[in-house]
PDB file of C-alpha atoms in Angstrom:
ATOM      1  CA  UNK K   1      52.472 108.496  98.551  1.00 39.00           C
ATOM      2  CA  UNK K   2      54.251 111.772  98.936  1.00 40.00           C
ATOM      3  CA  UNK K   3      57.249 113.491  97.016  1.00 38.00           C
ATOM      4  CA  UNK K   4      60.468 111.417  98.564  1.00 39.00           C
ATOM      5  CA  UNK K   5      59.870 109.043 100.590  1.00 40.00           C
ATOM      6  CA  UNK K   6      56.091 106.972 100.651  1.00 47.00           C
ATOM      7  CA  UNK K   7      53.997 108.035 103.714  1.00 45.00           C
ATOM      8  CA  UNK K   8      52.252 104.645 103.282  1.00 48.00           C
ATOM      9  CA  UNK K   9      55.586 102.533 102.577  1.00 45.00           C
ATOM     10  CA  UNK K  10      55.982 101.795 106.311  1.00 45.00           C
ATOM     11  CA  UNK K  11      51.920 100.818 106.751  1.00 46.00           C
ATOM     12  CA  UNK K  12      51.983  98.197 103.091  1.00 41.00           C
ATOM     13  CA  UNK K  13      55.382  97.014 104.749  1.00 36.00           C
ATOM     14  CA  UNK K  14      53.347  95.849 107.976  1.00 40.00           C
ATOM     15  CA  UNK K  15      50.171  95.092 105.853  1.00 43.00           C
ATOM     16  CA  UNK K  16      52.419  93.038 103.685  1.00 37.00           C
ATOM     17  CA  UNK K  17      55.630  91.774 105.014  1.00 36.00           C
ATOM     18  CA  UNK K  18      54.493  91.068 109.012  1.00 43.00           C
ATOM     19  CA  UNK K  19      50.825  90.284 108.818  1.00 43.00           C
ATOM     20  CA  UNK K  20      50.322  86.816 107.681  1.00 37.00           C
ATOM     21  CA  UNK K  21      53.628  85.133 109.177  1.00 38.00           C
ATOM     22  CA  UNK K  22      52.202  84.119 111.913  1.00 38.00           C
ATOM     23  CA  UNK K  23      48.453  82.930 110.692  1.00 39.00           C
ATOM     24  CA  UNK K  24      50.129  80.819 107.903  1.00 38.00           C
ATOM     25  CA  UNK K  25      53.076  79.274 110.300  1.00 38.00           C
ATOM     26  CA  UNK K  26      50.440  76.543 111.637  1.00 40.00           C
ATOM     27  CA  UNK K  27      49.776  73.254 109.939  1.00 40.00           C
ATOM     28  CA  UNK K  28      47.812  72.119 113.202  1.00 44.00           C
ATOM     29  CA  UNK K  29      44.160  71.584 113.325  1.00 44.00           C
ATOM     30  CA  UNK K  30      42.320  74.552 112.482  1.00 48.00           C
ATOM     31  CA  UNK K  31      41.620  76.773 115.077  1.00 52.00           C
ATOM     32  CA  UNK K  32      38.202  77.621 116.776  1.00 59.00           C
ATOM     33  CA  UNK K  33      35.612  80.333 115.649  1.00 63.00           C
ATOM     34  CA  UNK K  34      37.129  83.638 116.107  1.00 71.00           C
ATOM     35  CA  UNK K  35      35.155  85.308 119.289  1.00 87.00           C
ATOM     36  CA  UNK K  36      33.832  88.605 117.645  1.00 92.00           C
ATOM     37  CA  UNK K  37      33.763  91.598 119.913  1.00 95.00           C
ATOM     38  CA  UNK K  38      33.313  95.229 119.685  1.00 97.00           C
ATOM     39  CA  UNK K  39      37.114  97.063 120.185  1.00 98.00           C
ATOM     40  CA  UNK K  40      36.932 101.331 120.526  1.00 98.00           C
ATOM     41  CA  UNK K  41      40.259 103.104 120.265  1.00 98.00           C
ATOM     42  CA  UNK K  42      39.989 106.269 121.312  1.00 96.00           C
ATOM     43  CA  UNK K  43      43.027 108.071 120.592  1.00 96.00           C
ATOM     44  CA  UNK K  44      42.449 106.423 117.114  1.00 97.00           C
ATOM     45  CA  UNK K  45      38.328 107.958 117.021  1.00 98.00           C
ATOM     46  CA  UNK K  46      37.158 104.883 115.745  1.00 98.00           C
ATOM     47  CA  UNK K  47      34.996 101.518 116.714  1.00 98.00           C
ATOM     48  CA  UNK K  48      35.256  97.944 114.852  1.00 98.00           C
ATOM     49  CA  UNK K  49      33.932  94.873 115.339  1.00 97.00           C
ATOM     50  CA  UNK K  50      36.824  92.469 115.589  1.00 97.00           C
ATOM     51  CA  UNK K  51      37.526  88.210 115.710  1.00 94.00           C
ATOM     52  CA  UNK K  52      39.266  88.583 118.805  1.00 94.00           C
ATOM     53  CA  UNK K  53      41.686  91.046 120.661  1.00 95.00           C
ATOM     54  CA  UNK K  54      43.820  92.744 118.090  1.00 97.00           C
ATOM     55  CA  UNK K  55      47.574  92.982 118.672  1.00 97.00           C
ATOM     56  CA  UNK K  56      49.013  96.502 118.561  1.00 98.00           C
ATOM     57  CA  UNK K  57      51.649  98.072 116.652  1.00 97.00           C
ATOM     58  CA  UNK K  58      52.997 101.296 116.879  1.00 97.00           C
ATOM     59  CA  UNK K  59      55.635 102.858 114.393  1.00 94.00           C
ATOM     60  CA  UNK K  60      57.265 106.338 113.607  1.00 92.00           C
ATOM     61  CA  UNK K  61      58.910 107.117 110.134  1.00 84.00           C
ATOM     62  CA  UNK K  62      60.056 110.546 108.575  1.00 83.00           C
ATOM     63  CA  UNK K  63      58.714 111.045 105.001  1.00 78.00           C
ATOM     64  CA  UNK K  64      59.482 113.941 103.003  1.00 74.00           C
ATOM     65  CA  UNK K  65      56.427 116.248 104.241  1.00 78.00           C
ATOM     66  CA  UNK K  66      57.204 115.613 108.087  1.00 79.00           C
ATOM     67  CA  UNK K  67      57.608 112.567 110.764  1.00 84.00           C
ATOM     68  CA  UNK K  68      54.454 110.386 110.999  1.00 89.00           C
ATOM     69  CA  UNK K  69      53.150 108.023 113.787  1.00 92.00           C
ATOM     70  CA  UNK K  70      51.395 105.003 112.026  1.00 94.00           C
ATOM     71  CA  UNK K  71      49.193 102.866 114.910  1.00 98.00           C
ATOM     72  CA  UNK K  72      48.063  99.076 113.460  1.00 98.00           C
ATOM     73  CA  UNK K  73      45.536  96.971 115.337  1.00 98.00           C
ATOM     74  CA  UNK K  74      45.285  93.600 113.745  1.00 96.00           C
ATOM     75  CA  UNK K  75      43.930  90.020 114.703  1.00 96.00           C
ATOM     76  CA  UNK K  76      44.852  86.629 112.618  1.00 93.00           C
ATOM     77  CA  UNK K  77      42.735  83.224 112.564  1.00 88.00           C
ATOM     78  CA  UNK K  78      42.063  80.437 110.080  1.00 82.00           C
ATOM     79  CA  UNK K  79      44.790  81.602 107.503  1.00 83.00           C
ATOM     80  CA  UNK K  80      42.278  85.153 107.419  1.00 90.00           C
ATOM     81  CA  UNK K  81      43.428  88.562 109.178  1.00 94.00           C
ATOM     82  CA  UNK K  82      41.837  92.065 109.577  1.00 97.00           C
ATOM     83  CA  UNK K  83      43.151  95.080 110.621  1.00 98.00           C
ATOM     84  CA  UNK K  84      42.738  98.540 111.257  1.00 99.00           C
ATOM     85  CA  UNK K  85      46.101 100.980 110.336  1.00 98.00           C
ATOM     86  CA  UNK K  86      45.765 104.678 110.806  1.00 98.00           C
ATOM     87  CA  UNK K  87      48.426 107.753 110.897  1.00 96.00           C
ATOM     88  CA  UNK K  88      48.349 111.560 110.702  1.00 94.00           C
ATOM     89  CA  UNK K  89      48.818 112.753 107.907  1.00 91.00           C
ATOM     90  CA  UNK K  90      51.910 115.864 107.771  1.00 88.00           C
ATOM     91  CA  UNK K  91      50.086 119.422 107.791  1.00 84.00           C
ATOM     92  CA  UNK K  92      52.190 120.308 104.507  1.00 84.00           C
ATOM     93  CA  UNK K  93      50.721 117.394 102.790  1.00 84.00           C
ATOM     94  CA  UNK K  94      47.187 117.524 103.989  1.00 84.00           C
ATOM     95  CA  UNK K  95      47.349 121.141 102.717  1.00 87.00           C
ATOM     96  CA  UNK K  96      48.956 120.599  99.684  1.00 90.00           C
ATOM     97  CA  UNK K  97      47.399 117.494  97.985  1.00 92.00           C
ATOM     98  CA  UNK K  98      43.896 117.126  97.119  1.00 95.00           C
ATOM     99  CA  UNK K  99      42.314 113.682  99.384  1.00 95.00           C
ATOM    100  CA  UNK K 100      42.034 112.155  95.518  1.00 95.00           C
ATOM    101  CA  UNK K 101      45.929 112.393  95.327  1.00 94.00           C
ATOM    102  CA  UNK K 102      46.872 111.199  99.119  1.00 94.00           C
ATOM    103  CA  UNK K 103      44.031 108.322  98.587  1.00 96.00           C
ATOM    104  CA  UNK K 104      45.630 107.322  95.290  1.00 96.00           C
ATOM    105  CA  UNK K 105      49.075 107.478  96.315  1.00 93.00           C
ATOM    106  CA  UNK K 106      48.403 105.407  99.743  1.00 93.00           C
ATOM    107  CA  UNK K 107      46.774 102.452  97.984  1.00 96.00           C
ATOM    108  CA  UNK K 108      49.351 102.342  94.614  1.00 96.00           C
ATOM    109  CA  UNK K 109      51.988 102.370  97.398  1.00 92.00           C
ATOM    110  CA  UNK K 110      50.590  99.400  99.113  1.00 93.00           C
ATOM    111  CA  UNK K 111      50.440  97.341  95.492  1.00 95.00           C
ATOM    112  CA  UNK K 112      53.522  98.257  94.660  1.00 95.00           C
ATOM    113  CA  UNK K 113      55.182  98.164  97.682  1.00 91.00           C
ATOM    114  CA  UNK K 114      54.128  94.034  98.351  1.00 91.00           C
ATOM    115  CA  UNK K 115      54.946  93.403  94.566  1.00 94.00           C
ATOM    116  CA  UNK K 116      51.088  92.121  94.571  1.00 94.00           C
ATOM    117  CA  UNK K 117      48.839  92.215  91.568  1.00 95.00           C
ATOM    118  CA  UNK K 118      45.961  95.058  91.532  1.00 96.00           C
ATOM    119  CA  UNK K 119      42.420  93.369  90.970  1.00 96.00           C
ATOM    120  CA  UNK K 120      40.306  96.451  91.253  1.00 96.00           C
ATOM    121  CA  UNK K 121      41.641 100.076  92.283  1.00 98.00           C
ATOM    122  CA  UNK K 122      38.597 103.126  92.500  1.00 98.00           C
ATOM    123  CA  UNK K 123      37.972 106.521  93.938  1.00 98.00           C
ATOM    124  CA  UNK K 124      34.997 106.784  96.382  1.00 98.00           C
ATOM    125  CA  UNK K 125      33.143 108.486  98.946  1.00 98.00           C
ATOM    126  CA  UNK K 126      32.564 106.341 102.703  1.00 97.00           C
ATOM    127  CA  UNK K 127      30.436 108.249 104.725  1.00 96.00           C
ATOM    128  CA  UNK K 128      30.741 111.364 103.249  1.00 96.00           C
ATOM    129  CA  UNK K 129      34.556 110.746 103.685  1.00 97.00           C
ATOM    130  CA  UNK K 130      36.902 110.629 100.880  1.00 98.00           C
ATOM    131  CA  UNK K 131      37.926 106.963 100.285  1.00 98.00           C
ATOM    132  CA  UNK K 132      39.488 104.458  98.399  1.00 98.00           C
ATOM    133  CA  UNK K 133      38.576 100.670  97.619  1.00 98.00           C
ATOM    134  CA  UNK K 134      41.310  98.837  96.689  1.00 98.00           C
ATOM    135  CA  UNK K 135      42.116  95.015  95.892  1.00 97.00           C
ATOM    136  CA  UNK K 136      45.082  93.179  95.070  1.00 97.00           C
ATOM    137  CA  UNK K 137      46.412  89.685  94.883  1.00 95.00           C
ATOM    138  CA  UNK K 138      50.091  88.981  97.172  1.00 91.00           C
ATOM    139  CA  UNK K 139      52.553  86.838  94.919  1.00 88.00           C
ATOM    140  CA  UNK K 140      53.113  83.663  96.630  1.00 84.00           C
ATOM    141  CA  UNK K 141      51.182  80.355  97.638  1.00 72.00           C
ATOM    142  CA  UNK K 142      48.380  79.850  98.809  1.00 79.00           C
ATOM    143  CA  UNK K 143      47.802  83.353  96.768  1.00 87.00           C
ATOM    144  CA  UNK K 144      46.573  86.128  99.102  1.00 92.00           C
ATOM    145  CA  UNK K 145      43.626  88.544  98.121  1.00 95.00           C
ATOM    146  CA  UNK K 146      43.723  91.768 100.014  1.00 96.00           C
ATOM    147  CA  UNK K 147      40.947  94.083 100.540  1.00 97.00           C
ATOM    148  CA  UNK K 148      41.717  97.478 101.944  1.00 98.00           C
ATOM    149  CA  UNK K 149      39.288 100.837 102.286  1.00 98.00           C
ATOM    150  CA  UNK K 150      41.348 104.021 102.619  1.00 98.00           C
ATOM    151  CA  UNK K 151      39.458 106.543 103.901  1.00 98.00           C
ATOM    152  CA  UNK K 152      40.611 110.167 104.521  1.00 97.00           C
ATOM    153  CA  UNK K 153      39.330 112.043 107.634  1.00 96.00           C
ATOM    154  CA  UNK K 154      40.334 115.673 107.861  1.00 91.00           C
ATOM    155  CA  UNK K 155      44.105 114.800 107.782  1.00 92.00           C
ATOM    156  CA  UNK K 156      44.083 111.192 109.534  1.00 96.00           C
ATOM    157  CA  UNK K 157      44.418 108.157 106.836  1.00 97.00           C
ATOM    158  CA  UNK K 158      42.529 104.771 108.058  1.00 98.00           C
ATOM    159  CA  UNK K 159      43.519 101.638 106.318  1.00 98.00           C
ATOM    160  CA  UNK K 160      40.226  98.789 106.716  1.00 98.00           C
ATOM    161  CA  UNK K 161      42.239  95.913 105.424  1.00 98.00           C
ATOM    162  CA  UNK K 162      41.531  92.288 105.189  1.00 97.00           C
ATOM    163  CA  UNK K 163      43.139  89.186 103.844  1.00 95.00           C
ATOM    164  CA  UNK K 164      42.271  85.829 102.851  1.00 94.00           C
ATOM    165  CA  UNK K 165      43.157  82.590 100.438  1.00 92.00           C
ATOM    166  CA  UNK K 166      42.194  84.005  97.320  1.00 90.00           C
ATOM    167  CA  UNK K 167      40.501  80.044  96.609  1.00 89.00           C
ATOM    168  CA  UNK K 168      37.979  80.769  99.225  1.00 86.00           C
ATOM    169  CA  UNK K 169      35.931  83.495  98.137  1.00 84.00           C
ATOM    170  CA  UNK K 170      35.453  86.650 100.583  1.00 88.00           C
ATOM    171  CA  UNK K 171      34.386  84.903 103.967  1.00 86.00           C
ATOM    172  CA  UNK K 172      31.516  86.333 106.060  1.00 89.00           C
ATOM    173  CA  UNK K 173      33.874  87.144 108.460  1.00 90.00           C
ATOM    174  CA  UNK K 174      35.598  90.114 106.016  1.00 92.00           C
ATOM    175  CA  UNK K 175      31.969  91.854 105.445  1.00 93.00           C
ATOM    176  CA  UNK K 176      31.272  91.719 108.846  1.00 94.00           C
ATOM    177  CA  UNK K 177      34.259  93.677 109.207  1.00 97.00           C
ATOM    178  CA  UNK K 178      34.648  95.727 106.714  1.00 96.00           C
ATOM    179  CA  UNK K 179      30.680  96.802 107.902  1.00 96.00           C
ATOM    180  CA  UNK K 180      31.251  97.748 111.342  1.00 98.00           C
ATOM    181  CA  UNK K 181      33.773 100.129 111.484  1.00 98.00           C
ATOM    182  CA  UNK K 182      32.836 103.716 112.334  1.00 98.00           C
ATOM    183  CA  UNK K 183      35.136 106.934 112.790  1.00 97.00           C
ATOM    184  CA  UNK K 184      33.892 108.874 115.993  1.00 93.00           C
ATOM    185  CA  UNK K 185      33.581 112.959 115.687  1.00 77.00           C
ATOM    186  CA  UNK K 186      37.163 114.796 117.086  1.00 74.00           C
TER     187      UNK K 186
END
């Protein structure tokens, strides 16, 4: 994302690599309906709605701009999984780039960085927030659509991500998602 090492690298390498291990391991029955509740970090400023209680990752990495502190909450069911990723971006950076340039470099680092296939890739606005909507198919079988909203706020970077067999279509379960999360005010 920036000059020398990828900010983002660290966050597609978690979206990518570590997410769906553990969703796609079981050949069992499939499990029950995920148990939707609302989940507020607070140290994070933001609210979702999520299928369960999300498991939480925290990770430092030093880019070329300064050390950054990436903080994942995710939750897996029925071969699906949503998560929330967000980390501060370096002052130098935030200064430096326009949120067009961070936004596009975050989400052509997570493409690139799982080797997946981009479907649709576009500049936006979320809330008044600088965003971007990304989606992208992950090589392998069953093939993987991913959905991710990046969304800059002041100099924070939230990743909405969500994926899914690419043969079923977005489930309910993504737009519900995707819907209910909210940044709070600093």
């Amino acid at each position: 994302m920036l000059s020398g090492p990828s900010t983002c690298s660290r966050a597609a390498l978690l979206l990518v690599l570590g997410w769906l291990a553990p969703a796609f391991a079981e050949n069992g029955p499939a499990p029950a309906a995920p148990r939707w509740q609302d989940f507020h970090s607070e140290e994070g400023r933001f609210r979702v709605e999520l299928p369960g209680a999300p498991r939480v990752e925290r990770s430092a990495h030093r880019t070329a701009m300064g050390s950054v502190t990436e903080v994942s909450f995710r939750v897996a069911w029925a071969h699906q999984e949503v998560a929330v990723v967000y980390e501060d971006i370096p002052a130098a950076a935030a200064w430096l780039m326009p949120a067009g340039v961070i936004l596009g470099r975050a989400a052509a680092s997570l493409v690139e960085d799982a080797s997946g296939r981009e479907i649709e890739s576009r500049e936006s606005k979320w809330r008044g927030y600088p965003a971007w909507e990304l989606r992208y198919l992950l090589p392998g079988s069953p093939a993987l659509e991913s959905q991710v909203r990046l969304v800059l706020v002041e100099a924070r970077l939230y990743l909405v991500a969500a994926r899914w067999p690419q043969d079923q279509g977005v489930p309910a379960e993504v737009a519900r998602f995707r819907a209910s999360f909210e940044v709070e005010a600093k």
